[in-house]
Short mmCIF file of C-alpha atoms and ligand atoms in Angstrom, two decimals:
data_model
loop_
_atom_site.label_atom_id
_atom_site.label_comp_id
_atom_site.label_asym_id
_atom_site.label_seq_id
_atom_site.Cartn_x
_atom_site.Cartn_y
_atom_site.Cartn_z
CA MET A 1 0.65 -49.06 78.82
CA LYS A 2 3.20 -46.23 78.57
CA LEU A 3 3.23 -44.74 75.09
CA THR A 4 5.13 -41.81 73.60
CA LEU A 5 3.58 -39.55 70.99
CA SER A 6 6.22 -37.63 69.01
CA VAL A 7 5.80 -35.06 66.28
CA ILE A 8 8.92 -33.83 64.52
CA LYS A 9 8.43 -31.33 61.71
CA ALA A 10 10.63 -29.38 59.35
CA ASP A 11 10.48 -27.27 56.21
CA VAL A 12 13.11 -28.64 53.85
CA GLY A 13 11.87 -27.03 50.65
CA SER A 14 8.70 -26.23 48.77
CA ILE A 15 7.27 -25.61 45.33
CA GLY A 16 6.81 -22.13 43.92
CA GLY A 17 8.07 -20.26 47.01
CA HIS A 18 6.83 -21.26 50.45
CA LEU A 19 3.60 -23.00 49.39
CA ARG A 20 3.91 -26.77 49.87
CA PRO A 21 6.45 -29.58 49.50
CA SER A 22 6.50 -31.61 46.29
CA LYS A 23 4.93 -35.06 46.24
CA ARG A 24 8.35 -36.56 45.58
CA LEU A 25 9.82 -34.78 48.57
CA LEU A 26 7.03 -35.99 50.87
CA GLN A 27 7.35 -39.53 49.52
CA THR A 28 11.12 -39.51 49.98
CA VAL A 29 10.81 -38.48 53.62
CA GLU A 30 8.07 -41.02 54.30
CA ASP A 31 9.94 -43.88 52.55
CA TYR A 32 13.07 -43.08 54.55
CA VAL A 33 11.21 -43.15 57.87
CA ARG A 34 9.32 -46.35 57.04
CA GLU A 35 12.55 -48.09 56.03
CA LYS A 36 15.06 -46.81 58.60
CA GLY A 37 12.65 -46.23 61.46
CA LYS A 38 10.70 -49.47 61.31
CA ASP A 39 12.30 -50.81 64.50
CA LEU A 40 11.90 -47.47 66.28
CA PHE A 41 8.22 -46.59 66.01
CA LEU A 42 4.94 -48.48 66.41
CA ASP A 43 2.98 -46.33 63.98
CA LEU A 44 3.53 -43.35 61.70
CA TYR A 45 1.50 -40.62 60.02
CA VAL A 46 3.25 -38.31 57.56
CA SER A 47 1.60 -35.09 56.44
CA HIS A 48 2.28 -31.51 55.42
CA THR A 49 0.71 -28.20 56.37
CA GLY A 50 1.78 -25.45 54.00
CA ASP A 51 5.49 -26.00 53.38
CA ASP A 52 6.13 -27.98 56.59
CA ILE A 53 6.43 -31.77 56.71
CA ALA A 54 5.43 -33.44 60.00
CA LEU A 55 6.20 -36.96 61.18
CA LEU A 56 3.77 -38.16 63.86
CA MET A 57 5.11 -41.31 65.49
CA THR A 58 3.96 -43.55 68.32
CA HIS A 59 6.62 -45.52 70.21
CA LYS A 60 7.82 -46.68 73.62
CA ARG A 61 11.16 -44.92 73.81
CA GLY A 62 10.17 -41.87 75.85
CA VAL A 63 10.58 -38.20 74.91
CA GLY A 64 13.81 -36.89 73.37
CA ASN A 65 14.93 -40.33 72.19
CA ALA A 66 18.25 -39.91 70.37
CA ASP A 67 17.74 -42.77 67.90
CA LEU A 68 14.30 -41.60 66.84
CA HIS A 69 15.41 -37.98 66.53
CA GLU A 70 18.47 -38.92 64.51
CA MET A 71 16.39 -41.03 62.15
CA ALA A 72 13.97 -38.08 61.65
CA TRP A 73 16.88 -35.69 61.07
CA LYS A 74 18.31 -38.01 58.42
CA ALA A 75 14.91 -38.36 56.78
CA PHE A 76 14.78 -34.57 56.42
CA LEU A 77 18.33 -34.60 55.04
CA ALA A 78 17.25 -37.18 52.45
CA GLY A 79 14.33 -34.89 51.66
CA THR A 80 16.67 -31.92 51.31
CA ARG A 81 18.67 -33.75 48.65
CA VAL A 82 15.49 -34.27 46.61
CA ALA A 83 14.45 -30.65 47.21
CA ARG A 84 17.78 -29.52 45.74
CA GLN A 85 17.41 -31.85 42.77
CA GLN A 86 13.95 -30.47 42.06
CA GLY A 87 15.00 -26.84 42.56
CA LEU A 88 12.53 -26.37 45.42
CA TYR A 89 12.65 -23.10 47.29
CA GLY A 90 14.36 -23.01 50.69
CA ALA A 91 15.89 -26.51 50.37
CA GLY A 92 17.04 -27.55 53.84
CA GLN A 93 15.59 -24.35 55.33
CA ASP A 94 14.96 -25.68 58.84
CA LEU A 95 18.11 -27.81 59.19
CA LEU A 96 20.17 -25.15 60.87
CA VAL A 97 23.23 -27.07 61.97
CA ASP A 98 25.68 -29.19 59.98
CA SER A 99 25.57 -32.35 62.02
CA PHE A 100 23.16 -34.10 64.34
CA SER A 101 23.97 -34.04 68.06
CA GLY A 102 21.59 -36.19 70.05
CA ASN A 103 18.26 -34.34 69.84
CA VAL A 104 16.67 -32.31 67.05
CA ARG A 105 15.40 -29.80 69.64
CA GLY A 106 17.43 -26.64 69.10
CA MET A 107 18.64 -27.73 65.66
CA GLY A 108 15.80 -26.26 63.59
CA PRO A 109 13.01 -28.84 63.38
CA ALA A 110 10.02 -28.32 65.70
CA VAL A 111 9.27 -31.03 68.25
CA ALA A 112 6.18 -31.76 70.34
CA GLU A 113 6.30 -34.94 72.40
CA MET A 114 4.62 -36.48 75.41
CA GLU A 115 4.78 -39.76 77.24
CA ILE A 116 1.33 -40.89 78.32
CA GLU A 117 -0.39 -43.72 80.08
CA GLU A 118 -2.57 -44.88 77.17
CA ARG A 119 -6.20 -44.77 78.29
CA PRO A 120 -8.87 -47.15 77.02
CA GLY A 121 -10.36 -44.93 74.32
CA GLU A 122 -7.30 -42.69 74.00
CA ALA A 123 -8.31 -39.73 71.82
CA PHE A 124 -5.87 -37.03 70.76
CA LEU A 125 -5.51 -34.21 68.27
CA PHE A 126 -2.47 -33.34 66.20
CA PHE A 127 -2.28 -29.67 65.18
CA ALA A 128 0.17 -28.20 62.66
CA ALA A 129 0.38 -24.53 61.75
CA ASP A 130 2.27 -22.76 58.98
CA LYS A 131 3.34 -19.11 58.59
CA THR A 132 3.09 -18.32 62.27
CA ASP A 133 4.82 -19.06 65.57
CA PRO A 134 4.08 -21.11 68.71
CA GLY A 135 2.30 -18.27 70.53
CA ALA A 136 -0.53 -18.72 68.01
CA TYR A 137 -1.81 -21.55 70.22
CA ASN A 138 -1.91 -19.38 73.37
CA LEU A 139 -5.45 -18.13 72.95
CA PRO A 140 -7.06 -21.41 71.79
CA LEU A 141 -5.43 -23.22 74.74
CA TYR A 142 -6.51 -20.59 77.24
CA LEU A 143 -10.09 -20.76 75.98
CA ALA A 144 -10.23 -24.55 75.88
CA PHE A 145 -8.60 -25.21 79.28
CA ALA A 146 -9.43 -22.15 81.37
CA ASP A 147 -12.57 -20.39 80.10
CA ALA A 148 -15.98 -21.72 81.06
CA MET A 149 -17.57 -19.56 78.34
CA ASN A 150 -15.84 -21.84 75.82
CA SER A 151 -15.61 -25.12 77.74
CA PRO A 152 -18.71 -26.13 79.73
CA GLY A 153 -16.71 -29.14 80.95
CA LEU A 154 -15.06 -26.78 83.44
CA LEU A 155 -18.48 -26.53 85.12
CA LEU A 156 -19.96 -29.93 84.31
CA SER A 157 -17.06 -32.35 84.76
CA PRO A 158 -15.76 -32.76 88.34
CA LYS A 159 -12.27 -33.62 87.09
CA MET A 160 -12.01 -30.71 84.66
CA GLY A 161 -13.42 -28.51 87.41
CA LEU A 162 -10.22 -29.02 89.42
CA GLY A 163 -8.47 -27.03 86.74
CA PHE A 164 -5.18 -27.29 84.87
CA ARG A 165 -1.53 -26.42 85.28
CA PHE A 166 -0.03 -24.38 82.44
CA VAL A 167 3.71 -24.37 81.84
CA VAL A 168 4.61 -21.14 80.02
CA MET A 169 8.00 -20.41 78.44
CA ASP A 170 9.62 -17.00 78.02
CA VAL A 171 11.01 -17.23 74.49
CA SER A 172 12.67 -13.81 74.27
CA PRO A 173 15.80 -13.85 72.12
CA GLY A 174 19.05 -14.63 73.86
CA GLU A 175 17.40 -15.99 76.98
CA ALA A 176 18.09 -19.50 78.22
CA ASP A 177 14.81 -21.40 78.62
CA ARG A 178 12.78 -19.78 81.42
CA VAL A 179 9.49 -21.38 82.41
CA ILE A 180 6.73 -20.67 84.92
CA ASP A 181 3.94 -22.93 86.23
CA LEU A 182 0.52 -21.33 86.65
CA GLU A 183 -2.57 -23.09 87.99
CA THR A 184 -6.08 -22.35 86.81
CA PRO A 185 -8.63 -21.26 87.84
CA GLU A 186 -6.82 -19.45 90.71
CA GLU A 187 -4.22 -17.78 88.50
CA ILE A 188 -6.12 -17.14 85.28
CA TYR A 189 -5.44 -13.40 85.33
CA ASP A 190 -1.71 -14.04 85.75
CA LEU A 191 -1.92 -16.52 82.89
CA ALA A 192 -3.81 -14.05 80.69
CA ALA A 193 -1.28 -11.33 81.49
CA LEU A 194 1.45 -13.51 79.98
CA LEU A 195 -0.47 -15.09 77.12
CA ARG A 196 -1.56 -11.72 75.76
CA ASP A 197 2.00 -11.37 74.46
CA PRO A 198 2.39 -14.43 72.21
CA GLU A 199 5.77 -13.35 70.81
CA ARG A 200 7.30 -13.51 74.26
CA TYR A 201 5.31 -16.02 76.33
CA VAL A 202 4.28 -19.36 74.90
CA VAL A 203 2.32 -22.23 76.41
CA GLU A 204 4.66 -25.21 76.37
CA SER A 205 2.46 -27.80 78.08
CA VAL A 206 -0.79 -28.19 80.01
CA TRP A 207 -1.44 -30.78 82.76
CA SER A 208 -4.59 -32.04 84.49
CA ARG A 209 -4.67 -31.11 88.17
CA ALA A 210 -7.08 -34.02 88.78
CA SER A 211 -4.77 -36.79 87.54
CA GLY A 212 -1.41 -35.08 86.99
CA GLU A 213 -1.55 -36.37 83.39
CA GLN A 214 -0.21 -34.28 80.52
CA ALA A 215 -2.85 -32.92 78.16
CA VAL A 216 -0.87 -30.69 75.79
CA ALA A 217 2.61 -30.48 74.28
CA VAL A 218 3.55 -27.53 72.03
CA SER A 219 6.77 -27.05 70.05
CA THR A 220 8.29 -23.93 71.57
CA SER A 221 11.53 -23.49 69.58
CA ARG A 222 12.12 -20.09 68.04
CA LEU A 223 14.26 -20.48 64.95
CA HIS A 224 15.73 -17.03 65.11
CA ASN A 225 16.95 -17.74 68.64
CA ILE A 226 18.86 -20.68 67.23
CA ALA A 227 20.09 -19.18 64.00
CA GLY A 228 20.51 -15.59 65.23
CA LYS A 229 18.93 -14.32 62.01
CA TYR A 230 15.76 -14.63 59.92
CA THR A 231 15.09 -18.22 58.94
CA GLY A 232 11.33 -18.27 58.53
CA LYS A 233 8.68 -18.52 61.20
CA ASP A 234 8.68 -21.46 63.60
CA ASP A 235 5.49 -22.99 62.28
CA PRO A 236 4.48 -24.84 65.44
CA VAL A 237 3.07 -28.32 65.98
CA MET A 238 0.99 -29.39 68.97
CA LEU A 239 -0.49 -32.55 70.52
CA VAL A 240 -3.66 -32.29 72.63
CA ARG A 241 -5.34 -35.19 74.43
CA ALA A 242 -9.12 -35.03 74.56
CA GLN A 243 -12.08 -36.30 76.62
CA MET A 244 -12.44 -37.60 80.19
CA ASP A 245 -10.02 -35.57 82.41
CA PHE A 246 -9.38 -33.23 79.49
CA PRO A 247 -11.64 -30.95 77.45
CA ALA A 248 -13.85 -32.66 74.86
CA THR A 249 -12.63 -32.53 71.26
CA GLY A 250 -15.29 -29.96 70.43
CA GLU A 251 -14.18 -27.73 73.32
CA ILE A 252 -10.59 -27.88 72.06
CA LEU A 253 -11.63 -27.03 68.50
CA ALA A 254 -14.21 -24.33 69.24
CA PRO A 255 -11.69 -21.49 69.83
CA TYR A 256 -10.40 -21.79 66.26
CA HIS A 257 -13.54 -20.08 65.01
CA VAL A 258 -12.13 -16.83 66.45
CA GLY A 259 -9.30 -16.57 63.91
CA PRO A 260 -7.26 -14.16 66.06
CA PHE A 261 -4.60 -11.98 64.47
CA VAL A 262 -1.26 -13.74 64.90
CA ALA A 263 2.30 -13.01 63.81
CA GLY A 264 3.36 -14.41 60.47
CA ALA A 265 2.22 -14.52 56.83
CA MET A 266 4.38 -12.66 54.31
CA ARG A 267 8.07 -12.68 55.23
CA GLY A 268 7.12 -13.66 58.77
CA SER A 269 6.53 -9.99 59.44
CA HIS A 270 2.79 -9.32 59.56
CA GLN A 271 -0.36 -9.70 61.61
CA MET A 272 -2.97 -11.91 59.96
CA PRO A 273 -5.84 -14.06 61.21
CA LEU A 274 -5.16 -17.72 61.98
CA MET A 275 -7.28 -19.74 59.54
CA PRO A 276 -8.29 -23.35 60.32
CA VAL A 277 -7.81 -25.37 57.11
CA LYS A 278 -8.18 -28.91 55.80
CA LEU A 279 -5.29 -31.36 56.05
CA LEU A 280 -2.65 -31.03 53.32
CA SER A 281 -3.54 -27.41 52.54
CA PRO A 282 -1.01 -25.11 50.87
CA VAL A 283 -0.78 -21.40 51.63
CA SER A 284 -1.69 -18.79 49.08
CA PHE A 285 -2.88 -15.23 49.77
CA PHE A 286 0.02 -13.02 50.92
CA ASP A 287 2.09 -16.12 51.84
CA GLY A 288 -0.72 -16.86 54.22
CA PRO A 289 -2.98 -16.28 55.87
CA PRO A 290 -1.37 -18.24 58.73
CA ILE A 291 -3.01 -21.67 58.66
CA VAL A 292 -3.67 -24.39 61.21
CA SER A 293 -4.74 -27.95 60.42
CA CYS A 294 -5.85 -30.66 62.83
CA ALA A 295 -6.02 -34.45 62.57
CA ALA A 296 -7.95 -36.34 65.27
CA PHE A 297 -6.85 -39.88 66.13
CA SER A 298 -7.70 -42.73 68.39
CA VAL A 299 -4.87 -45.02 69.42
CA ARG A 300 -4.75 -48.52 70.94
CA ASP A 301 -1.50 -50.27 71.89
CA GLY A 302 0.30 -47.60 69.90
CA ARG A 303 -1.66 -48.29 66.68
CA LEU A 304 -3.27 -45.22 65.16
CA THR A 305 -6.65 -45.14 63.47
CA GLU A 306 -6.98 -43.19 60.25
CA PRO A 307 -7.13 -39.43 60.91
CA VAL A 308 -10.32 -37.41 60.97
CA ASP A 309 -9.80 -34.07 59.22
CA VAL A 310 -11.63 -31.98 61.80
CA PHE A 311 -11.66 -28.68 59.92
CA ASP A 312 -13.15 -30.37 56.82
CA HIS A 313 -16.77 -29.61 57.69
CA PRO A 314 -19.33 -27.06 56.43
CA PHE A 315 -19.10 -25.12 59.69
CA TRP A 316 -15.47 -24.28 59.00
CA ASP A 317 -16.20 -23.23 55.40
CA ALA A 318 -18.19 -20.33 56.86
CA VAL A 319 -15.36 -19.53 59.28
CA ARG A 320 -12.83 -19.56 56.44
CA SER A 321 -14.98 -17.24 54.40
CA ARG A 322 -15.20 -14.74 57.29
CA LEU A 323 -11.48 -14.99 57.95
CA SER A 324 -10.72 -14.37 54.27
CA ASP A 325 -12.57 -11.07 54.61
CA LYS A 326 -10.73 -10.35 57.86
CA SER A 327 -7.40 -11.05 56.09
CA ALA A 328 -8.23 -8.77 53.18
CA GLU A 329 -9.38 -6.05 55.54
CA MET A 330 -6.05 -6.07 57.35
CA ARG A 331 -4.12 -6.15 54.06
CA ARG A 332 -5.91 -2.99 52.89
CA GLN A 333 -3.70 -1.03 55.27
CA GLY A 334 -0.52 -2.51 53.78
CA PHE A 335 2.56 -1.63 55.79
CA PHE A 336 0.74 0.72 58.12
CA GLY A 337 0.50 0.39 61.90
CA ALA A 338 -0.90 -2.87 63.27
CA ALA A 339 -0.69 -4.64 59.87
CA MET A 340 3.04 -5.17 60.31
CA LEU A 341 4.83 -6.60 63.33
CA PRO A 342 6.68 -4.21 65.67
CA MET A 343 10.35 -3.56 64.93
CA SER A 344 11.54 -6.08 67.50
CA GLU A 345 9.74 -8.86 65.64
CA LEU A 346 10.50 -8.00 62.02
CA GLU A 347 12.32 -10.85 60.39
CA TYR A 348 14.38 -8.77 57.99
CA THR A 349 17.44 -6.68 58.78
CA GLY A 350 16.86 -4.50 55.70
CA ILE A 351 14.49 -2.18 57.52
CA THR A 352 16.89 -1.75 60.46
CA GLU A 353 19.59 -0.67 58.05
CA ARG A 354 17.19 1.69 56.30
CA LEU A 355 16.11 3.30 59.56
CA GLY A 356 19.75 3.58 60.63
CA ARG A 357 20.54 5.50 57.42
CA LEU A 358 17.54 7.77 57.95
CA ASP A 359 18.40 8.37 61.58
CA ARG A 360 21.72 9.87 60.53
CA ARG A 361 19.86 12.30 58.26
CA PHE A 362 17.64 13.67 61.03
CA LYS A 363 18.63 17.24 62.02
CA ARG A 364 18.05 18.72 65.43
CA ARG A 365 16.17 22.07 65.29
CA ARG A 366 18.24 24.86 66.75
CA GLU A 367 15.28 26.68 68.23
CA ILE A 368 13.10 24.78 70.61
CA SER A 369 9.56 25.73 71.60
CA PRO A 370 9.02 27.71 74.86
CA ALA A 371 7.14 24.79 76.43
CA ALA A 372 9.96 22.37 75.59
CA ALA A 373 12.50 24.85 77.00
CA ILE A 374 10.59 25.05 80.28
CA ALA A 375 10.25 21.25 80.40
CA ALA A 376 13.98 20.90 79.76
CA SER A 377 14.75 23.32 82.63
CA GLY A 378 12.61 21.21 85.00
CA GLU A 379 10.14 24.01 85.95
CA LYS A 380 6.47 23.14 86.32
CA ILE A 381 3.99 24.76 83.92
CA VAL A 382 1.11 26.16 85.99
CA SER A 383 -2.06 26.78 84.04
P1 13P B 1 13.71 -14.17 49.60
O1 13P B 1 14.77 -15.19 49.92
O2 13P B 1 13.28 -14.10 48.18
O3 13P B 1 13.91 -12.83 50.27
O4 13P B 1 12.41 -14.79 50.28
C1 13P B 1 12.37 -14.93 51.62
C2 13P B 1 11.02 -15.33 51.87
O5 13P B 1 10.27 -15.71 51.02
C3 13P B 1 10.62 -15.25 53.24
O6 13P B 1 9.34 -14.77 53.24
P1 13P B 2 8.10 -20.43 56.11
O1 13P B 2 8.60 -20.10 57.50
O2 13P B 2 6.84 -21.21 56.14
O3 13P B 2 9.17 -21.06 55.30
O4 13P B 2 7.68 -19.09 55.42
C1 13P B 2 8.60 -18.12 55.12
C2 13P B 2 7.95 -16.84 54.81
O5 13P B 2 8.18 -15.88 55.50
C3 13P B 2 7.05 -16.75 53.67
O6 13P B 2 6.73 -15.43 53.38
MG1 MG B 3 9.47 -22.24 53.78
MG1 MG B 4 6.46 -23.08 56.91
#
């Protein structure tokens, strides 16, 4: 049976800064969806990761369905009203336009959707990250789908051995959507050359070359491309199908032990390790560290099982402890060098204005050094 998995997520306000939504806000959004969406979806799971609320829905309406998207948009509007009443911070933060126009994509909320042929024993993972952007998934996806050091299935499973097709989006500001298809294993170096720059190139989807079936859908919106100014990080959601043609659940999860430095945390402007956390975790240290949660589901005829909280296990306690140290280590160097994002990625205009003021105060030295004079005249210095 054809089934659509849709995740639509937004930050419409949170307690005490950017920590987590209030219980009343979450309940308001969930009640709205259960009431107004009951004829639209087959099943629903509502959760939050940090200050972002995600609606995971199963249905048969295909991707980008206007009715479903409009219902989700209105649920977040209802939530925004409660956020205002409660004085939550950043009420309506991710609802960037005044009125709904057919599809929440490009309007602020993050969307990850795929239409699948439901397998017997359909297993999938729902990831949600806060205080970072969609490129944070680049490395875990590369390792899970293209690196035999991480995923033995690439050697052991004939279907996985045929490799995967990655669709990568160039998300540079001002660009219309530009995408490229790359096939692994033949093009893994090309893929790595793009994925090393997660602020510019983002994995949007991954497909099995054995069956042509979609394995991964990532939300690739960049809020500042939409709003043209700082509006928080994009806080991406992702769906990943597991087992059979695809990597096993454990192969998909294993890369999260790395905790790579990603863009985000305080004011969306720093480099901090990506920490795998339990479901319904808030953020804390330095508005971070960037967090990622994951709920595993099985689904039959569109009905979801209860979620398994995959990062709620003693193994991940040890990882979290190491990544806390890694976070603190980076924070010791404060604003200096690699701790902060490069100028092009800073989310605040204040520093641009400051540097502009300082630039006007720079004075050119009247006398220049002999070597610089020779260089300026174009002569070669022979030693
Ligand atoms: P202010 O609105 O207080 O500057 O906070 C923005 C913010 O918290 C983004 O990190
Ligand atoms: P959110 O994007 O999660 O709202 O965080 C804003 C921020 O920069 C906190 O420091
Ligand atoms: Mg927020
Ligand atoms: Mg957030």
